[in-house]
mmCIF file of C-alpha atoms in Angstrom:
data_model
loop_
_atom_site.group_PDB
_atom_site.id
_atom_site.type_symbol
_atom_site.label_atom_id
_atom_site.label_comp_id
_atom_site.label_asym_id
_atom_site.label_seq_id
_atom_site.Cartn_x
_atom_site.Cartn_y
_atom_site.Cartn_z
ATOM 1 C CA UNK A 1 16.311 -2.642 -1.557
ATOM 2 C CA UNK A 2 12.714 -4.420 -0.591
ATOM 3 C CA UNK A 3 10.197 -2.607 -1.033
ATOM 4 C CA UNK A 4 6.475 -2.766 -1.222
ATOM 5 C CA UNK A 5 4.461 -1.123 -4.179
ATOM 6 C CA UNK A 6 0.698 -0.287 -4.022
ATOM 7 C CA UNK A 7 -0.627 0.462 -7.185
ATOM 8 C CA UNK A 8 -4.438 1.916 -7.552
ATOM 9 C CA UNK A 9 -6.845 -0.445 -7.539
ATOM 10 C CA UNK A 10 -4.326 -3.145 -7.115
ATOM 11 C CA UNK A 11 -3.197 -5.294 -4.550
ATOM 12 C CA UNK A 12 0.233 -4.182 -2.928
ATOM 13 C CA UNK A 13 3.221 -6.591 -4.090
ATOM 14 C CA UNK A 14 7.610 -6.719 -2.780
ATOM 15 C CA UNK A 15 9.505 -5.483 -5.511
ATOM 16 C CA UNK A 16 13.740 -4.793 -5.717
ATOM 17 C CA UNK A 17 14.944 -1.912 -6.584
ATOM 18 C CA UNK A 18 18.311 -0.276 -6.396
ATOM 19 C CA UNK A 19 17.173 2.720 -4.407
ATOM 20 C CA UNK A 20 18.746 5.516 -6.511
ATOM 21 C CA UNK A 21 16.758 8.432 -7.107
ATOM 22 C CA UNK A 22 16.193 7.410 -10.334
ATOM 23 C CA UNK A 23 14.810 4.387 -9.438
ATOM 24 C CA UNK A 24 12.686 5.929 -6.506
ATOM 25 C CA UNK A 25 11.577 8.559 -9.353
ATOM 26 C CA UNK A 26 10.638 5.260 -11.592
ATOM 27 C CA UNK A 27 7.950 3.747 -9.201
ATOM 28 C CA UNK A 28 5.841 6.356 -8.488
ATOM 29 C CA UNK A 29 6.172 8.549 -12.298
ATOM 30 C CA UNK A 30 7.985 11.595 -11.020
ATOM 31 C CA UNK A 31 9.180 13.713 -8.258
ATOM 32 C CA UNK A 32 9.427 11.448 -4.939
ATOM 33 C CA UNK A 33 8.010 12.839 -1.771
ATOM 34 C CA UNK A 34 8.008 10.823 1.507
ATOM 35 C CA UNK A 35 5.687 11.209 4.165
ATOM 36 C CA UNK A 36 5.949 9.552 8.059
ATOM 37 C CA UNK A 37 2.213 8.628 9.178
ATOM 38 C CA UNK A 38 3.197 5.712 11.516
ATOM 39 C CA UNK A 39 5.167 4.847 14.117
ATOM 40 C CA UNK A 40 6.959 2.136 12.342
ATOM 41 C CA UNK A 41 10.406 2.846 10.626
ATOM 42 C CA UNK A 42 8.459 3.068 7.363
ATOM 43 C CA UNK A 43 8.053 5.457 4.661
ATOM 44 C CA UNK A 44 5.235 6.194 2.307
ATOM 45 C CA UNK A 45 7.061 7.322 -1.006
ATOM 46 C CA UNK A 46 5.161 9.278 -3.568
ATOM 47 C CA UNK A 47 4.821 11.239 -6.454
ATOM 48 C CA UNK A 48 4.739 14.892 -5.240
ATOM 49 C CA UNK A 49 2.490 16.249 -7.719
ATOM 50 C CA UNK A 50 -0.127 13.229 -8.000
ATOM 51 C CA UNK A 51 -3.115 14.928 -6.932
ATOM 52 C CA UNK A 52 -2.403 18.160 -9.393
ATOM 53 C CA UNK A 53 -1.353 15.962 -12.405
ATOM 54 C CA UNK A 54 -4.852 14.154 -11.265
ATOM 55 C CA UNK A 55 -2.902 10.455 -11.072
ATOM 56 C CA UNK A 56 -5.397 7.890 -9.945
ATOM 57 C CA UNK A 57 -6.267 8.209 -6.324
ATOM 58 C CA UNK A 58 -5.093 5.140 -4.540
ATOM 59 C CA UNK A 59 -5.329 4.630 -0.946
ATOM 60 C CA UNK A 60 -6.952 5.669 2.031
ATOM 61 C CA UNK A 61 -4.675 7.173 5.352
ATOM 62 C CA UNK A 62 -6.557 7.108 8.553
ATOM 63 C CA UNK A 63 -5.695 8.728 11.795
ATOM 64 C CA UNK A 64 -5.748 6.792 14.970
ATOM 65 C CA UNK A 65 -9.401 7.478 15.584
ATOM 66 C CA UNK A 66 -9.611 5.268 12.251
ATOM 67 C CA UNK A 67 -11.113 8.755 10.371
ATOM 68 C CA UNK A 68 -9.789 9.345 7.000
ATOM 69 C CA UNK A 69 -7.236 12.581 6.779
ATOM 70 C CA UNK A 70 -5.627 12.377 3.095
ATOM 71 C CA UNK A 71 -5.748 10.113 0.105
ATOM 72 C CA UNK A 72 -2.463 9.347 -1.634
ATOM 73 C CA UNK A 73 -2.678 9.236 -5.860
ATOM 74 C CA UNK A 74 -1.050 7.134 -7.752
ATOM 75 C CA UNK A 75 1.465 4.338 -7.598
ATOM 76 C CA UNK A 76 3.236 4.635 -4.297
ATOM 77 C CA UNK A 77 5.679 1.707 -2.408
ATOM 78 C CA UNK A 78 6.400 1.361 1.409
ATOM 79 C CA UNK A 79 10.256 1.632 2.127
ATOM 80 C CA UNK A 80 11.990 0.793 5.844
ATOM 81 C CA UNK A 81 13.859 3.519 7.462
ATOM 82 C CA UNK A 82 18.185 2.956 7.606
ATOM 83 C CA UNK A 83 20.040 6.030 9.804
ATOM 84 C CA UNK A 84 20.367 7.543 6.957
ATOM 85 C CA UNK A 85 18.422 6.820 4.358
ATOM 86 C CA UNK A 86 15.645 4.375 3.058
ATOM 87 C CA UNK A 87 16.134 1.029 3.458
ATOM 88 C CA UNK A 88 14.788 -2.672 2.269
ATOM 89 C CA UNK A 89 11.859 -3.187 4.346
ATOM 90 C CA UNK A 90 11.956 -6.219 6.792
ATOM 91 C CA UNK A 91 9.317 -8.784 6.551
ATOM 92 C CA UNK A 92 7.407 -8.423 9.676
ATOM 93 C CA UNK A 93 6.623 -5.322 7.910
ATOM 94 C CA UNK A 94 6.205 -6.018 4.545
ATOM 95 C CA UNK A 95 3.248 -8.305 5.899
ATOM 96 C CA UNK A 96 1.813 -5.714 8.092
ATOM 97 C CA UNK A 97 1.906 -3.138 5.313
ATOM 98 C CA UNK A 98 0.637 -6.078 2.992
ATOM 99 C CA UNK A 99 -2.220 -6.390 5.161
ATOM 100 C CA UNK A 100 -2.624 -2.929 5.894
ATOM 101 C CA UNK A 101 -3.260 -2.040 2.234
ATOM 102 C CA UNK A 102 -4.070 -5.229 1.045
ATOM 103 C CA UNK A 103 -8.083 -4.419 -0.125
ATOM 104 C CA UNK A 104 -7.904 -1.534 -3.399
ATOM 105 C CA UNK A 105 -9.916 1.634 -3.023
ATOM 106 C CA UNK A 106 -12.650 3.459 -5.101
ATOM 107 C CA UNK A 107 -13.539 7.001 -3.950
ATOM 108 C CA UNK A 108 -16.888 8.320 -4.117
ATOM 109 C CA UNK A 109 -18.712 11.709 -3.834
ATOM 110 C CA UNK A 110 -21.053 11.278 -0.703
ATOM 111 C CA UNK A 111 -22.671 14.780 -0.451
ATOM 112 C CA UNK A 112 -19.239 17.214 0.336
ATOM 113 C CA UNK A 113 -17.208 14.323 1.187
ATOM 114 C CA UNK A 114 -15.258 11.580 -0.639
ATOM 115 C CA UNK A 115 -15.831 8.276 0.700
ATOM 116 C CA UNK A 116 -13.229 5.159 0.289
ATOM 117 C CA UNK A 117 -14.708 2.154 -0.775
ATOM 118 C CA UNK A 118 -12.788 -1.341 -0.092
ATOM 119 C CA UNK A 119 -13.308 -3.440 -3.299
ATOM 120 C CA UNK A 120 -12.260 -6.603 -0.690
ATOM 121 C CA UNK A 121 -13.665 -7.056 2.189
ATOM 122 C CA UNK A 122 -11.901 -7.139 5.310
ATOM 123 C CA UNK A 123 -12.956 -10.913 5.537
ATOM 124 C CA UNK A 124 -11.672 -11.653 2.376
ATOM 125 C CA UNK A 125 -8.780 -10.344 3.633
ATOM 126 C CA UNK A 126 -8.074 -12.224 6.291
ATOM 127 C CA UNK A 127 -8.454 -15.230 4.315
ATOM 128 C CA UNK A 128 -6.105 -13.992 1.498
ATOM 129 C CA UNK A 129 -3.632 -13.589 4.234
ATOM 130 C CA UNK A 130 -4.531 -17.334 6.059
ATOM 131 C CA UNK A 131 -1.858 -20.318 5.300
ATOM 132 C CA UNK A 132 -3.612 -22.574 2.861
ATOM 133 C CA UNK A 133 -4.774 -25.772 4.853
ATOM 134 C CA UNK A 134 -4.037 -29.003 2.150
ATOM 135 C CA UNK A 135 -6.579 -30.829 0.852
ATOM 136 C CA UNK A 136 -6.890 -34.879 1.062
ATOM 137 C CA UNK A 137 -6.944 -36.067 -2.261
ATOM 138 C CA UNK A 138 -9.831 -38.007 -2.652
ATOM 139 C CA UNK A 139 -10.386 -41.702 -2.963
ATOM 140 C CA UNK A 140 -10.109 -43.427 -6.012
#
């Protein structure tokens, strides 16, 4: 099964698994829970108890009006959605997931409120996720 794994302060990267419990268990260092925040056959799996075992906080999930609503901890991978079950994820969504979580996060006290921080810029980005254009070798 294809999935893609976003570790903290990492950029996300497709990884095989056999997609046992045990190896769902594996990736994120414990009990697996799966949420649903898009509208994509996707899952976000995670360890359950990540923010009370204080694992690394990781990434960012914003609501459609782009404001922040939770923050997952730890390692966590993006698995596609079978009838049944998790499944590999295609490619089309691999990328978009790639993308989406592409830049790491640091959080940081602003006042009451944590704040994400992007340590890539969104234009940075964009040009990790650009074909390469070759290069002429020079004249000699």
């Amino acid at each position: 099964m294809k999935i893609l794994v976003v570790e903290p302060q990492k950029t996300p990267y497709e990884k095989e698994i056999n997609g046992d419990l045990k190896s769902l268990q594996n990736e994120v260092g414990g009990f697996v829970e799966a949420v649903y925040p898009y509208d994509d056959p996707v899952a976000i799996v995670c360890n359950e108890e990540g923010k009370m075992i204080g694992l690394d906080l990781n990434r960012a999930l914003y609501g459609e009006d782009g404001q922040m609503y939770d923050i997952v901890a730890g390692t966590f991978f993006i698995t596609g959605l079978g009838e049944s079950d998790f499944a590999s994820l295609s490619q089309e969504l691999m990328e978009k997931y790639r993308k989406k979580f592409y830049s790491p996060e640091i959080f940081v006290w602003e006042g009451d409120n944590l704040k994400p921080i992007k340590m890539i810029s969104d234009k940075q980005s964009e040009r990790a996720h650009k074909p390469l254009k070759k290069r002429s070798e020079p004249e000699r």
